[in-house]
PDB file of C-alpha atoms in Angstrom:
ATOM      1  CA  UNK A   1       2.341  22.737  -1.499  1.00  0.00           C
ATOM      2  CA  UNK A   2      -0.300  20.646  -0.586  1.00  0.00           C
ATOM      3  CA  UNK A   3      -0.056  16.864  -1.136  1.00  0.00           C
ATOM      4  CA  UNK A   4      -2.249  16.257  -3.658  1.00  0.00           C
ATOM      5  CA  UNK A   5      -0.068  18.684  -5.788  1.00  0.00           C
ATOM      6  CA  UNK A   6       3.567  17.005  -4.651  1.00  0.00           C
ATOM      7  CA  UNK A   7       2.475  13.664  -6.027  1.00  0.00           C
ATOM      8  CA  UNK A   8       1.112  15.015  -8.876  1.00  0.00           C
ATOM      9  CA  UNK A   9       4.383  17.059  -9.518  1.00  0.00           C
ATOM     10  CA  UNK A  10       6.594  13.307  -8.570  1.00  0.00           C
ATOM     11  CA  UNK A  11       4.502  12.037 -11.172  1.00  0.00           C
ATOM     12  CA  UNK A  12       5.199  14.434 -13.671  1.00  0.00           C
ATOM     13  CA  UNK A  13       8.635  14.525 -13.135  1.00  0.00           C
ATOM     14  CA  UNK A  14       8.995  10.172 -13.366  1.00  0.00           C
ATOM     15  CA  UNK A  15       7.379  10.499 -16.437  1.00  0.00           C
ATOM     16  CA  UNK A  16       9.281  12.738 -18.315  1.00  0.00           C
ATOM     17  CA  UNK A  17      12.266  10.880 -16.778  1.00  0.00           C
ATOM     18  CA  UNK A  18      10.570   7.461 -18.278  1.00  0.00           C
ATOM     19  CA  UNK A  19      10.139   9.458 -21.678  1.00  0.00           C
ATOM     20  CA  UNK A  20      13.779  10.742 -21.977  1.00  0.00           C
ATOM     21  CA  UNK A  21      15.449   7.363 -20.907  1.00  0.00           C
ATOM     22  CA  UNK A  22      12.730   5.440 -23.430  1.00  0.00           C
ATOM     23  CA  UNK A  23      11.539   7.781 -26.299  1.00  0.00           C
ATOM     24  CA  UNK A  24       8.533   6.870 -27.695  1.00  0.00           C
ATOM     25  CA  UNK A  25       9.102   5.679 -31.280  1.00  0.00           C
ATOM     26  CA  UNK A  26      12.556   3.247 -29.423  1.00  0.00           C
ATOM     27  CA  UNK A  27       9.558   1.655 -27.459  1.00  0.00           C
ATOM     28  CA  UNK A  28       7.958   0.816 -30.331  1.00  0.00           C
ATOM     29  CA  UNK A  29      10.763  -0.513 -32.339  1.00  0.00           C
ATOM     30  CA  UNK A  30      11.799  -4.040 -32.175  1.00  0.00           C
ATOM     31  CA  UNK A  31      14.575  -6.378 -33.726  1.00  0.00           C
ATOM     32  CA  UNK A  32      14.402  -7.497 -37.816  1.00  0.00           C
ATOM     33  CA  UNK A  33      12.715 -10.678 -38.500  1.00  0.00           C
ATOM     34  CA  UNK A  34      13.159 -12.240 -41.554  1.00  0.00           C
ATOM     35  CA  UNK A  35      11.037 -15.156 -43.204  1.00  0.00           C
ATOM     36  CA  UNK A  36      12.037 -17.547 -46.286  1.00  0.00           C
ATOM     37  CA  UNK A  37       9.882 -18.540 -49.305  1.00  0.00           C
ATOM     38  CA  UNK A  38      11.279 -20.990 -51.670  1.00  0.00           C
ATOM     39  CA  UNK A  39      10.281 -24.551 -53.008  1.00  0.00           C
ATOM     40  CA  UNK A  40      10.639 -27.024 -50.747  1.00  0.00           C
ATOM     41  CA  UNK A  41      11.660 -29.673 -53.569  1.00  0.00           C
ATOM     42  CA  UNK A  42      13.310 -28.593 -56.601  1.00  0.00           C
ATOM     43  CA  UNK A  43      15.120 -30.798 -59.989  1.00  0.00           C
ATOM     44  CA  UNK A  44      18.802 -30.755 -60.082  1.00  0.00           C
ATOM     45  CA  UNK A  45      20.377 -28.066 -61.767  1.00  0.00           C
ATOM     46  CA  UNK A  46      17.410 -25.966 -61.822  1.00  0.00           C
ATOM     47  CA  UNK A  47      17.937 -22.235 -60.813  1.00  0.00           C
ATOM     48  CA  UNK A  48      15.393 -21.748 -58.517  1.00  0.00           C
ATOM     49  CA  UNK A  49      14.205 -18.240 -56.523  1.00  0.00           C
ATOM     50  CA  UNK A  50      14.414 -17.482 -53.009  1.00  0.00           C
ATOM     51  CA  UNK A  51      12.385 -14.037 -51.196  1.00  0.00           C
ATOM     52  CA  UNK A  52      13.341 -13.323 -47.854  1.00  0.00           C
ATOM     53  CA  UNK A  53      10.383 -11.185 -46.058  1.00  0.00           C
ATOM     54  CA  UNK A  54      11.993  -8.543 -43.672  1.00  0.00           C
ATOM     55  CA  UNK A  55      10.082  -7.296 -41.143  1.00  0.00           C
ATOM     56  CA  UNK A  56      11.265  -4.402 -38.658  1.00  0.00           C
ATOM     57  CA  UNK A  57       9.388  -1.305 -36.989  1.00  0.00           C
ATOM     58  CA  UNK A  58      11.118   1.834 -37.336  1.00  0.00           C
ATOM     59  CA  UNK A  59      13.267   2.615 -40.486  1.00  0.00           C
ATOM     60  CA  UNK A  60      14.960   6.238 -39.774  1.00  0.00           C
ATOM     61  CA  UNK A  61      18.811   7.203 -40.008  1.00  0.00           C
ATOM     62  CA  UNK A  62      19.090   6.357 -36.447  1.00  0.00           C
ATOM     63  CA  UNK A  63      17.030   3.268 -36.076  1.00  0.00           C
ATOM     64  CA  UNK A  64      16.875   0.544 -39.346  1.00  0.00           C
ATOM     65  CA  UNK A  65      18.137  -2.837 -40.749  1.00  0.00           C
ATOM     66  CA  UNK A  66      21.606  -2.375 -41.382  1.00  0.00           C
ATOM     67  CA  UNK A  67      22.289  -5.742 -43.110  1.00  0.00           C
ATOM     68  CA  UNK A  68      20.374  -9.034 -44.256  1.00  0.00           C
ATOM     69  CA  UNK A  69      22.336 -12.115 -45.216  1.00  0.00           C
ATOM     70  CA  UNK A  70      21.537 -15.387 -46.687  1.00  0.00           C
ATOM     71  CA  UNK A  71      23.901 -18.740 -46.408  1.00  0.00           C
ATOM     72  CA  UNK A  72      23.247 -21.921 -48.235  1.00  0.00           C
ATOM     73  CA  UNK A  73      25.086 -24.991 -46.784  1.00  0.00           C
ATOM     74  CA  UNK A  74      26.732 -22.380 -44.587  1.00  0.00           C
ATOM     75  CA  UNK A  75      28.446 -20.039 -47.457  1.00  0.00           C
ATOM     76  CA  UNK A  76      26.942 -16.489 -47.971  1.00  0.00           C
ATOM     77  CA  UNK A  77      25.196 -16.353 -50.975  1.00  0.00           C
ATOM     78  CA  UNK A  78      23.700 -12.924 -50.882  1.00  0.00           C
ATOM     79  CA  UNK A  79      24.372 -10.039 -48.307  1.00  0.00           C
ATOM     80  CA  UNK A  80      22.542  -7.037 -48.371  1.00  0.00           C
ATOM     81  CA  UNK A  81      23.691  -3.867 -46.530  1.00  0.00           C
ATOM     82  CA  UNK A  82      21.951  -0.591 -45.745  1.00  0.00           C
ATOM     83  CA  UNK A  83      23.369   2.807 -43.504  1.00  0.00           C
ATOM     84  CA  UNK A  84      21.674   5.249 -42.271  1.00  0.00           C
ATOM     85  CA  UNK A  85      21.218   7.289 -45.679  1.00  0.00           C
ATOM     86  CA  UNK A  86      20.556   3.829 -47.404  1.00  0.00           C
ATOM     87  CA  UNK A  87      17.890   2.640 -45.614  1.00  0.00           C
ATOM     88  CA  UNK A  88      15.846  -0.435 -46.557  1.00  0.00           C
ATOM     89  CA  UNK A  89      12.653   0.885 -48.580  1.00  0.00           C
ATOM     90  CA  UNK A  90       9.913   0.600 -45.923  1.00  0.00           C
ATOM     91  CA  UNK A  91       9.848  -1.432 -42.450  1.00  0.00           C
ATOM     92  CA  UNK A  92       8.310  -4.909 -44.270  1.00  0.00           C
ATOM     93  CA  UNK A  93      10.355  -5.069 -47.621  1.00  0.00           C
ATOM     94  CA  UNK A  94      11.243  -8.186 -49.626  1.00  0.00           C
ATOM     95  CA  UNK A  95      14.896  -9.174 -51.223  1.00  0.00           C
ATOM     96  CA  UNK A  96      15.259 -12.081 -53.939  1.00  0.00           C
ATOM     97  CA  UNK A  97      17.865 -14.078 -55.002  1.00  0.00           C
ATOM     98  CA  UNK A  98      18.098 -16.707 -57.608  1.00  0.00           C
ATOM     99  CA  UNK A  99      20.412 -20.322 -56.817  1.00  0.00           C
ATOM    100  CA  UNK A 100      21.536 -22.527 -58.754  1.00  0.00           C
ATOM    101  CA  UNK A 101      20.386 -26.360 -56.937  1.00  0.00           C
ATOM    102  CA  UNK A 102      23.224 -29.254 -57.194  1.00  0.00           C
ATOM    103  CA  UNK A 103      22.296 -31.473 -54.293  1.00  0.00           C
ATOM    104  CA  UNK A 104      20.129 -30.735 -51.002  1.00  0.00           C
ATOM    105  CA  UNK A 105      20.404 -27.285 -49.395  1.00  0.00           C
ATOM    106  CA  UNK A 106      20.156 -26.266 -46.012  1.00  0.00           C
ATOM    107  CA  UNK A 107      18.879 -22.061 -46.514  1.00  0.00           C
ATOM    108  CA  UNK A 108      19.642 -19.745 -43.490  1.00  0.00           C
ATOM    109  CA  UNK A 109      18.391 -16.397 -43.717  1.00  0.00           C
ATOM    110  CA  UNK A 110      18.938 -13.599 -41.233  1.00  0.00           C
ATOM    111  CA  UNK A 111      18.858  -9.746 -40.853  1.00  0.00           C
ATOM    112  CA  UNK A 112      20.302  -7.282 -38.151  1.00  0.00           C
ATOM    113  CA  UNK A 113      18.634  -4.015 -36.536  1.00  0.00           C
ATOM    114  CA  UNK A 114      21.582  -1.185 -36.244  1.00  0.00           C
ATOM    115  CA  UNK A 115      20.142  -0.797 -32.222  1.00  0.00           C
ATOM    116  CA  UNK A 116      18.640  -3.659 -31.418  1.00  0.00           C
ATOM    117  CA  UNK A 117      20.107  -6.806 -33.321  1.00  0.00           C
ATOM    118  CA  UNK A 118      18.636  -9.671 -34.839  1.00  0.00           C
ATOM    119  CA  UNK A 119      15.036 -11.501 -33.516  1.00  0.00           C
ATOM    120  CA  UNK A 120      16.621 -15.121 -35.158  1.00  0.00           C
ATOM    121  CA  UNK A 121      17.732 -17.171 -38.383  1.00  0.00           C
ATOM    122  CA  UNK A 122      15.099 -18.787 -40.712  1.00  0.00           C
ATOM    123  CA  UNK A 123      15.588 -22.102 -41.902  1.00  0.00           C
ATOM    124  CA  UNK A 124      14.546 -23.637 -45.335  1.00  0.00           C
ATOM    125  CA  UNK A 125      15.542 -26.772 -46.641  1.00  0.00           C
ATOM    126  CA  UNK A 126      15.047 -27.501 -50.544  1.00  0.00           C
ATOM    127  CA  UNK A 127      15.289 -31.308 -51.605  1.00  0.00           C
ATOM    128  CA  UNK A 128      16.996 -31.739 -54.981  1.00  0.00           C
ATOM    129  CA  UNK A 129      15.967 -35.039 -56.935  1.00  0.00           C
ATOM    130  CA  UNK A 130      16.668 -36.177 -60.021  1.00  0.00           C
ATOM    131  CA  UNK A 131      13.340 -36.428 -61.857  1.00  0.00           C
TER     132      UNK A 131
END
């Protein structure tokens, strides 16, 4: 075997090596992201919508968001889980809630990839006056 040919074949073989220990579509996959929309000033009392944006790449029945959680003033207010045969509708999907505003609110948002975890909270704060 000349050496032209070896290197080509040590090639070969650390790629397919590199392709087995790293498929593909696990390269391209990352951890869920999620964003918050909701008014930054709202009037006591007043019920008032919040959409968390979820972003992750790759949504199969091995790779997906398995849960997405929202706290206000540190207590869960919404939790939304997902398996692997109850998958989250696409890789960018939206979730809403509705709360009810007594008094300033700290919003913490998060979601969780089954593999690869979570890329961070989002913060939102909503200022509740009076008039």
């Amino acid at each position: 075997m000349n050496l032209r040919r070896r290197d080509f074949m040590k090639t070969l073989a650390a790629s397919a090596l590199a392709t087995i220990a790293h498929p593909p579509a696990l390269a391209l996959a990352n951890r869920t992201s999620v964003s918050l929309s909701a008014p930054d000033r709202a009037l006591r009392g007043a019920a008032i919508t919040i959409t968390l944006h979820v972003t992750h790449r790759g949504n199969n029945f091995i790779h997906f968001t398995n849960w997405v959680l929202l706290k206000a003033d540190d207590q869960e207010i919404a939790r939304w889980e997902f398996s692997a045969f109850n998958r989250p509708p696409s890789e960018n999907f939206t979730l809403e809630t509705t709360l009810e505003v007594q008094q300033t609110v700290q919003l913490v948002a998060e979601g969780n990839c089954n593999l690869h975890g979570s890329d961070g909270k989002a913060f939102h704060t909503i200022t509740v006056t009076d008039s």
